[in-house]
mmCIF file of N, CA and C in Angstrom:
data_model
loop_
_atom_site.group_PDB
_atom_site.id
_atom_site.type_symbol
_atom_site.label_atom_id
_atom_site.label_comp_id
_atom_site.label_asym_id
_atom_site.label_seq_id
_atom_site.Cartn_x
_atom_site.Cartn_y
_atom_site.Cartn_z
ATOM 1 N N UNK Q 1 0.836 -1.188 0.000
ATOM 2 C CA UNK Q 1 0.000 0.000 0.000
ATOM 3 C C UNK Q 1 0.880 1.251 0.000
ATOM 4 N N UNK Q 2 0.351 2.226 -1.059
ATOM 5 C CA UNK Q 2 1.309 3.754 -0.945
ATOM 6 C C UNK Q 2 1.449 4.557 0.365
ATOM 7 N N UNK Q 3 2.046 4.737 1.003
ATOM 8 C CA UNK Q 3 2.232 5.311 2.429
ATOM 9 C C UNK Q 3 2.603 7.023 2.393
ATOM 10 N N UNK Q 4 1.237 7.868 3.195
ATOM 11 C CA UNK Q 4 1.786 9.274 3.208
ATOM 12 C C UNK Q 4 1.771 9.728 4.517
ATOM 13 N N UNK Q 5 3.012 10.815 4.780
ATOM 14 C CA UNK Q 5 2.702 11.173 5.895
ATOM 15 C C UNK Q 5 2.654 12.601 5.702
ATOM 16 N N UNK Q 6 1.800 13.199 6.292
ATOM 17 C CA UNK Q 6 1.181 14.861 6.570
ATOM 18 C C UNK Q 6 1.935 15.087 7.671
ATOM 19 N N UNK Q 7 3.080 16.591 6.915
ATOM 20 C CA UNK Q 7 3.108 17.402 7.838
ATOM 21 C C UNK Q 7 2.641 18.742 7.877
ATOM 22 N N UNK Q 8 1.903 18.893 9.068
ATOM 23 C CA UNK Q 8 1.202 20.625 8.896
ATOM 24 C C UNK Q 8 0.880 20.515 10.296
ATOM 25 N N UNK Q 9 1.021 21.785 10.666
ATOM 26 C CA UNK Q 9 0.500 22.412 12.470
ATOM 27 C C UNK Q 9 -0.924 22.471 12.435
ATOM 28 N N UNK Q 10 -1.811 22.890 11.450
ATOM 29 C CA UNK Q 10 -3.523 22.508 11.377
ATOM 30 C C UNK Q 10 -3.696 21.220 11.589
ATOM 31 N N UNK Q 11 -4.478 20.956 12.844
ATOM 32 C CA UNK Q 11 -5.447 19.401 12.429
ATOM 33 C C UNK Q 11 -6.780 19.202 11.706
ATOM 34 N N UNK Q 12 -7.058 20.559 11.248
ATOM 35 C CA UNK Q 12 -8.282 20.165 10.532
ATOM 36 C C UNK Q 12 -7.619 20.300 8.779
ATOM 37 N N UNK Q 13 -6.493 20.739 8.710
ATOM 38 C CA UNK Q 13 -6.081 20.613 7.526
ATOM 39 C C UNK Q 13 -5.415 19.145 7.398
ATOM 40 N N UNK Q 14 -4.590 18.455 8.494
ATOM 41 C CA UNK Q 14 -4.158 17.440 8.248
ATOM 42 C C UNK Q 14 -5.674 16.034 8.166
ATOM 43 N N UNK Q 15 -6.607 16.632 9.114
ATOM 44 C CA UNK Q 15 -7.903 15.380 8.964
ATOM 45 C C UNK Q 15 -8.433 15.497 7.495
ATOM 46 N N UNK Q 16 -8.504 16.732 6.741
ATOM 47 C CA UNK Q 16 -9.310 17.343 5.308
ATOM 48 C C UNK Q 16 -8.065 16.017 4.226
ATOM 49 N N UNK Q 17 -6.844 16.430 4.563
ATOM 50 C CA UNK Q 17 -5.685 15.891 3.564
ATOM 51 C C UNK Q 17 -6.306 14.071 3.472
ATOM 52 N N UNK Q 18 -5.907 13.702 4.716
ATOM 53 C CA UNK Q 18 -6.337 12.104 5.904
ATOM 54 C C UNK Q 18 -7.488 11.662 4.403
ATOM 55 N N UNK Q 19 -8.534 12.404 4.605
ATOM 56 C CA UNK Q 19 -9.752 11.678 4.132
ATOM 57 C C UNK Q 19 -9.420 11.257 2.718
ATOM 58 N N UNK Q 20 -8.732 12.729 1.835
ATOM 59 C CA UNK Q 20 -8.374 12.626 0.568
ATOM 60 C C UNK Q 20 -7.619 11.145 -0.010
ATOM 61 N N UNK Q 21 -6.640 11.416 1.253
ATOM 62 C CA UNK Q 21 -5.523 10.190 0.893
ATOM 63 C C UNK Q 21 -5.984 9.156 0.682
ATOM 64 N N UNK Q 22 -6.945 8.612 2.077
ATOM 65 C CA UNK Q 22 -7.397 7.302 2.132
ATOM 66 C C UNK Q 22 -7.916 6.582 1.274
ATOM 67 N N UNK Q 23 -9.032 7.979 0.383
ATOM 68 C CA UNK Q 23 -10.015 7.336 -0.699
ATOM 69 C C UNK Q 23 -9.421 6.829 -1.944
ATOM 70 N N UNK Q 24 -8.015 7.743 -2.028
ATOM 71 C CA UNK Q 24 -7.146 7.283 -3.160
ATOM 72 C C UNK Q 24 -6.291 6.425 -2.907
ATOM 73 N N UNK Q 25 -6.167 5.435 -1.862
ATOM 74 C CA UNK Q 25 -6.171 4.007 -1.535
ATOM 75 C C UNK Q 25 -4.423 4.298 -0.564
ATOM 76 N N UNK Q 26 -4.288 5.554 0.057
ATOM 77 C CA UNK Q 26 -3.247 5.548 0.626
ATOM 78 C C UNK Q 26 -3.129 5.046 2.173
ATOM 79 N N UNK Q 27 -2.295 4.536 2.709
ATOM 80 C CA UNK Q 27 -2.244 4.191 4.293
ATOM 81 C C UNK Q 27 -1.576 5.464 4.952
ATOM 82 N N UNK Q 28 -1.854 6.537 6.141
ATOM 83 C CA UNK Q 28 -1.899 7.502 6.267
ATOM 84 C C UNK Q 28 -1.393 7.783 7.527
ATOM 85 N N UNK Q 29 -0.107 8.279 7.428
ATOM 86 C CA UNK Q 29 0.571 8.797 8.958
ATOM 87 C C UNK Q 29 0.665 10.708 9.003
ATOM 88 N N UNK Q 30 0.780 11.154 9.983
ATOM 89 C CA UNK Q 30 0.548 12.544 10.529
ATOM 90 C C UNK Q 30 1.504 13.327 11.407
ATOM 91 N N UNK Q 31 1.957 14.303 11.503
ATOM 92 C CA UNK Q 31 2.963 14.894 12.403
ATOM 93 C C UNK Q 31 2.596 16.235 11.995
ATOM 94 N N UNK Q 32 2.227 16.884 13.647
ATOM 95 C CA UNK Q 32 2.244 18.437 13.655
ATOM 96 C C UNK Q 32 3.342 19.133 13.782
ATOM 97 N N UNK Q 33 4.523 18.921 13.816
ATOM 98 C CA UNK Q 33 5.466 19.911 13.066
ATOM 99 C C UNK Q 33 6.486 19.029 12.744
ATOM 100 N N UNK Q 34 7.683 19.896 12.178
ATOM 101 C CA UNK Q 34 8.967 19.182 10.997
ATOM 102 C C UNK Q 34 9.905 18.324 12.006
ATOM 103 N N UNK Q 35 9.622 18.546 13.175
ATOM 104 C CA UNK Q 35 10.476 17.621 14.015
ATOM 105 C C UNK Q 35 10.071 16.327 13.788
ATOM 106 N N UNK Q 36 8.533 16.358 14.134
ATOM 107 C CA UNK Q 36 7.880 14.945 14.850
ATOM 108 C C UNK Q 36 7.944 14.311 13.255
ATOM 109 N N UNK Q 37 7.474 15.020 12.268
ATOM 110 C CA UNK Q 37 7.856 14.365 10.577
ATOM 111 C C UNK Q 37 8.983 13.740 10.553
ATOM 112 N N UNK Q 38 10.272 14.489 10.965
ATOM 113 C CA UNK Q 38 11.675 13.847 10.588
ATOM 114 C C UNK Q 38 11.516 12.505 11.582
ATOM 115 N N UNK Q 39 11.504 12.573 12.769
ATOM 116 C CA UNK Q 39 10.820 11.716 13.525
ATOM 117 C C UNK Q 39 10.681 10.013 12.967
ATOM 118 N N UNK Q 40 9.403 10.709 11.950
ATOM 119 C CA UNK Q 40 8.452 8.915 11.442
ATOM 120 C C UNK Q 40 9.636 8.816 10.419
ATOM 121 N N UNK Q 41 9.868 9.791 9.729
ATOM 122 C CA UNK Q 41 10.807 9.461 8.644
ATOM 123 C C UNK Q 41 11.640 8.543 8.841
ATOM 124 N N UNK Q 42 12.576 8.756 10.440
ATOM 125 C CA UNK Q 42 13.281 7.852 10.189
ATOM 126 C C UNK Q 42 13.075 6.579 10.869
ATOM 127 N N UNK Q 43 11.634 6.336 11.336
ATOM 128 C CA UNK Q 43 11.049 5.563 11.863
ATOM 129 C C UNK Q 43 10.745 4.547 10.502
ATOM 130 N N UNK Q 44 10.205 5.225 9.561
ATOM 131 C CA UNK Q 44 9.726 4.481 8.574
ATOM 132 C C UNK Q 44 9.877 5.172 7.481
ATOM 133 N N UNK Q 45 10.095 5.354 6.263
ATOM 134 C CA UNK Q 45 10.277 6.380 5.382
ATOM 135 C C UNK Q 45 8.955 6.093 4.535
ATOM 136 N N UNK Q 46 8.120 7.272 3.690
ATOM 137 C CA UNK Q 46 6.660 7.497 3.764
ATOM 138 C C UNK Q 46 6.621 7.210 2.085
ATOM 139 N N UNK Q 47 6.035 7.180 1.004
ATOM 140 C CA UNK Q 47 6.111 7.261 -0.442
ATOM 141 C C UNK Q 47 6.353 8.547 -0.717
ATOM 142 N N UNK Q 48 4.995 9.676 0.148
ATOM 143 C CA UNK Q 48 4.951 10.700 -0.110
ATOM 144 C C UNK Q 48 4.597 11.474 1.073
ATOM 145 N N UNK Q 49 5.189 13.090 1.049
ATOM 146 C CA UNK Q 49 5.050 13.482 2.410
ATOM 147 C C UNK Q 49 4.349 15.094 2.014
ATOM 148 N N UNK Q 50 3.174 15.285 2.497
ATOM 149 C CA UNK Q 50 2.267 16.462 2.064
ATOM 150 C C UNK Q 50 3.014 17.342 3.220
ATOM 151 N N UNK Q 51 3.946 18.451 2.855
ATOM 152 C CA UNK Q 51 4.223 19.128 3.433
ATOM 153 C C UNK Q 51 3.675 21.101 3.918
ATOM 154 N N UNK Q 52 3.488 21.360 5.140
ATOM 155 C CA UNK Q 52 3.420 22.856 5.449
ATOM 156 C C UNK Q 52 4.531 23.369 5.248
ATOM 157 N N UNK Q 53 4.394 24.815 5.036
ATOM 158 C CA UNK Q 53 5.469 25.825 4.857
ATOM 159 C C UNK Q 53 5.956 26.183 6.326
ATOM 160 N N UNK Q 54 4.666 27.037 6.294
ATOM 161 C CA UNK Q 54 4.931 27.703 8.238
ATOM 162 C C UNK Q 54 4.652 26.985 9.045
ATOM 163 N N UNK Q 55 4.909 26.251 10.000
ATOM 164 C CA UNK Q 55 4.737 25.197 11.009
ATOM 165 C C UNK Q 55 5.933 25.834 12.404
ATOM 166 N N UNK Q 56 5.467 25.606 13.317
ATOM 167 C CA UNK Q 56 6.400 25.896 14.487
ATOM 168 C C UNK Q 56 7.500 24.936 14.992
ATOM 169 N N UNK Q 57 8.501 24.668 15.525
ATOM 170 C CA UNK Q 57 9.565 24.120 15.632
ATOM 171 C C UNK Q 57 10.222 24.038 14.758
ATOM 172 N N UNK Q 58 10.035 24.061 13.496
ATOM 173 C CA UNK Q 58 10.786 23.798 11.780
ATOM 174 C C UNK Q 58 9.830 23.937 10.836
ATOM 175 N N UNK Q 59 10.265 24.786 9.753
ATOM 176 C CA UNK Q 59 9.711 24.956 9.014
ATOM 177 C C UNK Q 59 9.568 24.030 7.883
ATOM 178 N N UNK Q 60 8.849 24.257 6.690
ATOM 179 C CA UNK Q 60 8.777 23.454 5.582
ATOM 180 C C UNK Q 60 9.970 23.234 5.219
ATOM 181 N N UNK Q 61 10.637 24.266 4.526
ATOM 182 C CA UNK Q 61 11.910 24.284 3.880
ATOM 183 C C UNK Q 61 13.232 23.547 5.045
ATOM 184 N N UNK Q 62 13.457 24.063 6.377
ATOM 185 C CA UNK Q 62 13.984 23.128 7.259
ATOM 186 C C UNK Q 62 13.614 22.036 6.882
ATOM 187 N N UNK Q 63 12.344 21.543 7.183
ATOM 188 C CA UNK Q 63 12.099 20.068 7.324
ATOM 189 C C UNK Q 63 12.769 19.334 5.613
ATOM 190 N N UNK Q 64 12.302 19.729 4.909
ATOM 191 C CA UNK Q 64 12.625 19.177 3.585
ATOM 192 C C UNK Q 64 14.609 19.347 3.168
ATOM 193 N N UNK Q 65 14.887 20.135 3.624
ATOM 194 C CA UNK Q 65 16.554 19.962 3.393
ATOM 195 C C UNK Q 65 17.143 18.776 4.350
ATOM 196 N N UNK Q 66 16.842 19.137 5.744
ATOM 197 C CA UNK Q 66 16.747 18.022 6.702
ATOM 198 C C UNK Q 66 16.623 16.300 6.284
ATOM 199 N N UNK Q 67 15.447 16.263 5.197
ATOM 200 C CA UNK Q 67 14.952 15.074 5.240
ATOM 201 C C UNK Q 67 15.814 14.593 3.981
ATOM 202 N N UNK Q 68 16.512 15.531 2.759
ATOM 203 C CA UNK Q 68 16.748 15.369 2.037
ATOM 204 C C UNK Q 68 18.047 14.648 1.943
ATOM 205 N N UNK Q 69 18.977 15.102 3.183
ATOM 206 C CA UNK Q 69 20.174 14.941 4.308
ATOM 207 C C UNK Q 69 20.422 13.398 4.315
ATOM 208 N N UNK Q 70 19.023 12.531 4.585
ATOM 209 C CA UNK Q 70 19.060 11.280 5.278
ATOM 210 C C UNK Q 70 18.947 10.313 4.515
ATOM 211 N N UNK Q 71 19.621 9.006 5.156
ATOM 212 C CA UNK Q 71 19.716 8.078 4.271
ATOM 213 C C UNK Q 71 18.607 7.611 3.653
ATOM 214 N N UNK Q 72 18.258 6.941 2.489
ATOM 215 C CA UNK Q 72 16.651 7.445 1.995
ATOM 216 C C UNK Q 72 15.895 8.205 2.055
ATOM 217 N N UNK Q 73 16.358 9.627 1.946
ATOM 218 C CA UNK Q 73 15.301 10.569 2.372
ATOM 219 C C UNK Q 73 15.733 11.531 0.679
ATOM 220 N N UNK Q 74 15.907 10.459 0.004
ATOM 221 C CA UNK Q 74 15.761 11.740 -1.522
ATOM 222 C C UNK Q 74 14.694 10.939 -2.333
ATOM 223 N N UNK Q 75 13.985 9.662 -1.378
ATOM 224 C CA UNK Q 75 13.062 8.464 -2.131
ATOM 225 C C UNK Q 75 11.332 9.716 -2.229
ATOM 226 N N UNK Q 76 11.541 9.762 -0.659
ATOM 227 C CA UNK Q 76 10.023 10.559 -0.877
ATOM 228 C C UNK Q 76 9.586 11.706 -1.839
ATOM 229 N N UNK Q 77 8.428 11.242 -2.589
ATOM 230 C CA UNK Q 77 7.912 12.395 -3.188
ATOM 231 C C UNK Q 77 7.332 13.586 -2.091
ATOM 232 N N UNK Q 78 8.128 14.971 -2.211
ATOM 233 C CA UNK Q 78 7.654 15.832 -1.422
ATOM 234 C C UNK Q 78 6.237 16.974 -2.297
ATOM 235 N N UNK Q 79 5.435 16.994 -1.629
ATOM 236 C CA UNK Q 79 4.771 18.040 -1.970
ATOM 237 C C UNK Q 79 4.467 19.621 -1.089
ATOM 238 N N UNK Q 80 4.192 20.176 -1.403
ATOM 239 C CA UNK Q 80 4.140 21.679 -0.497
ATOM 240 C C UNK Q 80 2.679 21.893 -0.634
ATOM 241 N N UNK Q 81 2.094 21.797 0.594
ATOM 242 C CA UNK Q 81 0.632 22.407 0.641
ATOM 243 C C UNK Q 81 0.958 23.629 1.343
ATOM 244 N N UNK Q 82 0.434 24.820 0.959
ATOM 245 C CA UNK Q 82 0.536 26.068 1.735
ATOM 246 C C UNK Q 82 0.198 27.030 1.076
ATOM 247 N N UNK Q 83 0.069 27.904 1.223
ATOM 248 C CA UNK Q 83 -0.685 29.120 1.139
ATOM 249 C C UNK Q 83 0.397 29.927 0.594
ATOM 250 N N UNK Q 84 1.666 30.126 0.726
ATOM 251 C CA UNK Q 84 2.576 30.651 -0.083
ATOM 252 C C UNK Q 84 2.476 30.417 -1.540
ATOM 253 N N UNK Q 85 2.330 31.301 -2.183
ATOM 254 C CA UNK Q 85 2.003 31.061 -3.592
ATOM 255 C C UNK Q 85 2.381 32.248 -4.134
ATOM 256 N N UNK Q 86 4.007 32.919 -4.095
ATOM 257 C CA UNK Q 86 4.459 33.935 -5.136
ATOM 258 C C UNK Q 86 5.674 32.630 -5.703
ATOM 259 N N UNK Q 87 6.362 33.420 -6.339
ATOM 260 C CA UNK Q 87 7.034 32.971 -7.498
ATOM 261 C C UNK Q 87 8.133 32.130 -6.832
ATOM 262 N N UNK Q 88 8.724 33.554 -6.087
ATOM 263 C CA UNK Q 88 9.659 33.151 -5.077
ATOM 264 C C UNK Q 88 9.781 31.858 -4.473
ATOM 265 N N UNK Q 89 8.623 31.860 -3.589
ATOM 266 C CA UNK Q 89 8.456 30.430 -2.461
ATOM 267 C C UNK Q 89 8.295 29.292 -3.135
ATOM 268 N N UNK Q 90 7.673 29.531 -4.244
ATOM 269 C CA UNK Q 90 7.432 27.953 -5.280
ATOM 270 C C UNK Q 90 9.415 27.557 -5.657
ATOM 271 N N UNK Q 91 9.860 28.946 -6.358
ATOM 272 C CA UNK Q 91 11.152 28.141 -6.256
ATOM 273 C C UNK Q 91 12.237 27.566 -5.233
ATOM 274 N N UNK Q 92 12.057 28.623 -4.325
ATOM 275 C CA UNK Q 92 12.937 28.321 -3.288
ATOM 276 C C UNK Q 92 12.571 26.459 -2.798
ATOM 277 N N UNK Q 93 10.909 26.576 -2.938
ATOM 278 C CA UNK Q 93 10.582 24.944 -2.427
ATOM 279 C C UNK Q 93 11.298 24.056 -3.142
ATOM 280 N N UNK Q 94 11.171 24.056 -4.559
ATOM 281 C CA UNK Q 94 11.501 23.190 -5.937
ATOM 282 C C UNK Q 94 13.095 23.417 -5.484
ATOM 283 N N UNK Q 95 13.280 24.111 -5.342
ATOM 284 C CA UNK Q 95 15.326 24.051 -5.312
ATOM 285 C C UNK Q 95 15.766 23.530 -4.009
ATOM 286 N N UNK Q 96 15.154 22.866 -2.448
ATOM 287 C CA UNK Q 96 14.839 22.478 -1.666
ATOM 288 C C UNK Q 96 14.888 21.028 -1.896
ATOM 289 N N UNK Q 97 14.290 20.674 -2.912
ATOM 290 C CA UNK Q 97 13.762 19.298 -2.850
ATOM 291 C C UNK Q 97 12.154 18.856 -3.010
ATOM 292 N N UNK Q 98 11.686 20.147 -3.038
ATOM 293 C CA UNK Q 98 10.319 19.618 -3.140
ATOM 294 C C UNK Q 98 9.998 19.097 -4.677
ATOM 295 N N UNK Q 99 8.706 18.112 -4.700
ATOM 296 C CA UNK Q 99 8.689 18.010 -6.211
ATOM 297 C C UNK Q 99 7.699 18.525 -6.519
ATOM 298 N N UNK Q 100 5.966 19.239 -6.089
ATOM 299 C CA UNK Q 100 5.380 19.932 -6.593
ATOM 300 C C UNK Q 100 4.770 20.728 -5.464
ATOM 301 N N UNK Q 101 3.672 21.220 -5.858
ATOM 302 C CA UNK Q 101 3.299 22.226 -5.234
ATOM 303 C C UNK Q 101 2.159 22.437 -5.157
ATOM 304 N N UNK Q 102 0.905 22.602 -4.192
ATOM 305 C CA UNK Q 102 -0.306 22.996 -4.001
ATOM 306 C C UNK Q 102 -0.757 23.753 -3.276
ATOM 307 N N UNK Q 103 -1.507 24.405 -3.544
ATOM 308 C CA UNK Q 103 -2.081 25.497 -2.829
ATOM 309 C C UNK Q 103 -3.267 25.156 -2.156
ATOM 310 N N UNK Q 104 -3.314 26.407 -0.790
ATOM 311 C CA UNK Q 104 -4.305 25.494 0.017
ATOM 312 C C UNK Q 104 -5.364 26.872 -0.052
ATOM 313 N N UNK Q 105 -6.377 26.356 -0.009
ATOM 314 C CA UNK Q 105 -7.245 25.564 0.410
ATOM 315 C C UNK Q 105 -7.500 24.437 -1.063
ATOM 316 N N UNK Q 106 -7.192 22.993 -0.990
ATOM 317 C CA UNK Q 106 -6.860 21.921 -2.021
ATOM 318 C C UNK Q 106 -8.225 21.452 -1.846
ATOM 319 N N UNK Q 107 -8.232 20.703 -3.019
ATOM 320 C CA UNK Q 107 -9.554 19.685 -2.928
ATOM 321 C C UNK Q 107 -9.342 18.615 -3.264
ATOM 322 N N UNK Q 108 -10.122 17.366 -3.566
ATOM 323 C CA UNK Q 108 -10.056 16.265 -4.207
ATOM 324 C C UNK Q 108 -8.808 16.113 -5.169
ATOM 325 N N UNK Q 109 -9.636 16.686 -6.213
ATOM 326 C CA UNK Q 109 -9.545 16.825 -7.449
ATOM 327 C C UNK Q 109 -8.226 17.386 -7.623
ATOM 328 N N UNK Q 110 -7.779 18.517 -6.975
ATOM 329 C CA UNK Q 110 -6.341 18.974 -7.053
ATOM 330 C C UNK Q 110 -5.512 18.280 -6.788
ATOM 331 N N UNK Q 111 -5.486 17.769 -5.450
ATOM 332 C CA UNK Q 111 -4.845 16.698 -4.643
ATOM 333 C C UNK Q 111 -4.441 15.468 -5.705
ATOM 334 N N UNK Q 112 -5.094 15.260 -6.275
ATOM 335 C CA UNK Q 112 -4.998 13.828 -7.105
ATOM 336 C C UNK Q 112 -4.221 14.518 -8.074
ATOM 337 N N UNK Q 113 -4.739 15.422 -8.892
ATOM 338 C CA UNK Q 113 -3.925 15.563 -9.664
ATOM 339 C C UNK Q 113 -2.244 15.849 -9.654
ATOM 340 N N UNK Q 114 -2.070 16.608 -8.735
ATOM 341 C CA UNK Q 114 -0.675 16.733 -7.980
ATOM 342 C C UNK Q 114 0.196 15.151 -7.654
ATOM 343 N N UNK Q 115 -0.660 14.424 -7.245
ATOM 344 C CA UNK Q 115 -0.140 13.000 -6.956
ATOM 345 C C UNK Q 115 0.052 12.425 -8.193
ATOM 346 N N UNK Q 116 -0.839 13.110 -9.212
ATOM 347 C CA UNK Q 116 -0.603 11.856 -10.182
ATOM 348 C C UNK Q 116 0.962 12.425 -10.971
ATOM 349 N N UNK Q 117 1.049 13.741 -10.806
ATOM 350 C CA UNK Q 117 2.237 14.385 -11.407
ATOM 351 C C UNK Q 117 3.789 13.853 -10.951
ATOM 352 N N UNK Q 118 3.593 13.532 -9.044
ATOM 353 C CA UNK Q 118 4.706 13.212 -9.192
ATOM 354 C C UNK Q 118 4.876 11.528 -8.930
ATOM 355 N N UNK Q 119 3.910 10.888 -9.935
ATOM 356 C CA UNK Q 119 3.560 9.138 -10.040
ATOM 357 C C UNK Q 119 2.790 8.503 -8.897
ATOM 358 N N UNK Q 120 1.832 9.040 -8.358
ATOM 359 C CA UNK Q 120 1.088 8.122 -7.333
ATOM 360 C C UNK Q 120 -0.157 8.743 -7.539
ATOM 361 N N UNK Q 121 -0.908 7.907 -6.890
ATOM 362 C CA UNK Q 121 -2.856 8.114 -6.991
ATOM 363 C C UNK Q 121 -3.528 7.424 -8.446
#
């Protein structure tokens, strides 16, 4: 089964993501900030990891250089859910390590499509 783990400081954004995943047949782990993420990471490493920008203890970009660092940690497809959406932050993510990018407030339909971009869903 494809394995994702959500990181974001919202729990009603990480339960909204949860439901998405599941229906598109994913098994679904969670961490409210970039610590407790690096955390499962190296607990278990994820397929794909729906990442926040602004989160407290570490940020997106922390967390994703961090994860990028570790042994298997250039396997996960990263995505960026967040609300940052100038030119800037999309690249700085992409030159980071991230592989795409969504903007929140996401839906279904976005969500999938984003997954299917970087090969899953």
């Amino acid at each position: 089964m494809k394995t994702c783990l959500i990181v974001d400081d919202s729990r009603v954004i990480r339960k909204v993501s949860r439901h998405i995943l599941e229906t598109l047949g994913f098994s679904v782990s969670e961490a409210e900030n970039g610590q407790k993420g690096l955390d499962a990471c190296d607990e278990s490493m994820p397929d794909v990891v729906l990442l926040d920008w602004n989160m407290p203890v570490m940020t997106g970009i922390e967390f994703i250089i961090k994860l990028r660092e570790r042994p298997g940690g250039d396997t996960p497809k990263v995505v960026f859910c967040t609300t940052e959406n100038d030119v800037a932050h999309i690249r700085e993510a992409i030159s980071a390590g991230a592989d795409e990018y969504v903007m929140k407030p996401f839906d279904h339909e976005t969500l999938q499509i984003k997954l299917q971009l970087v090969g899953f869903a």
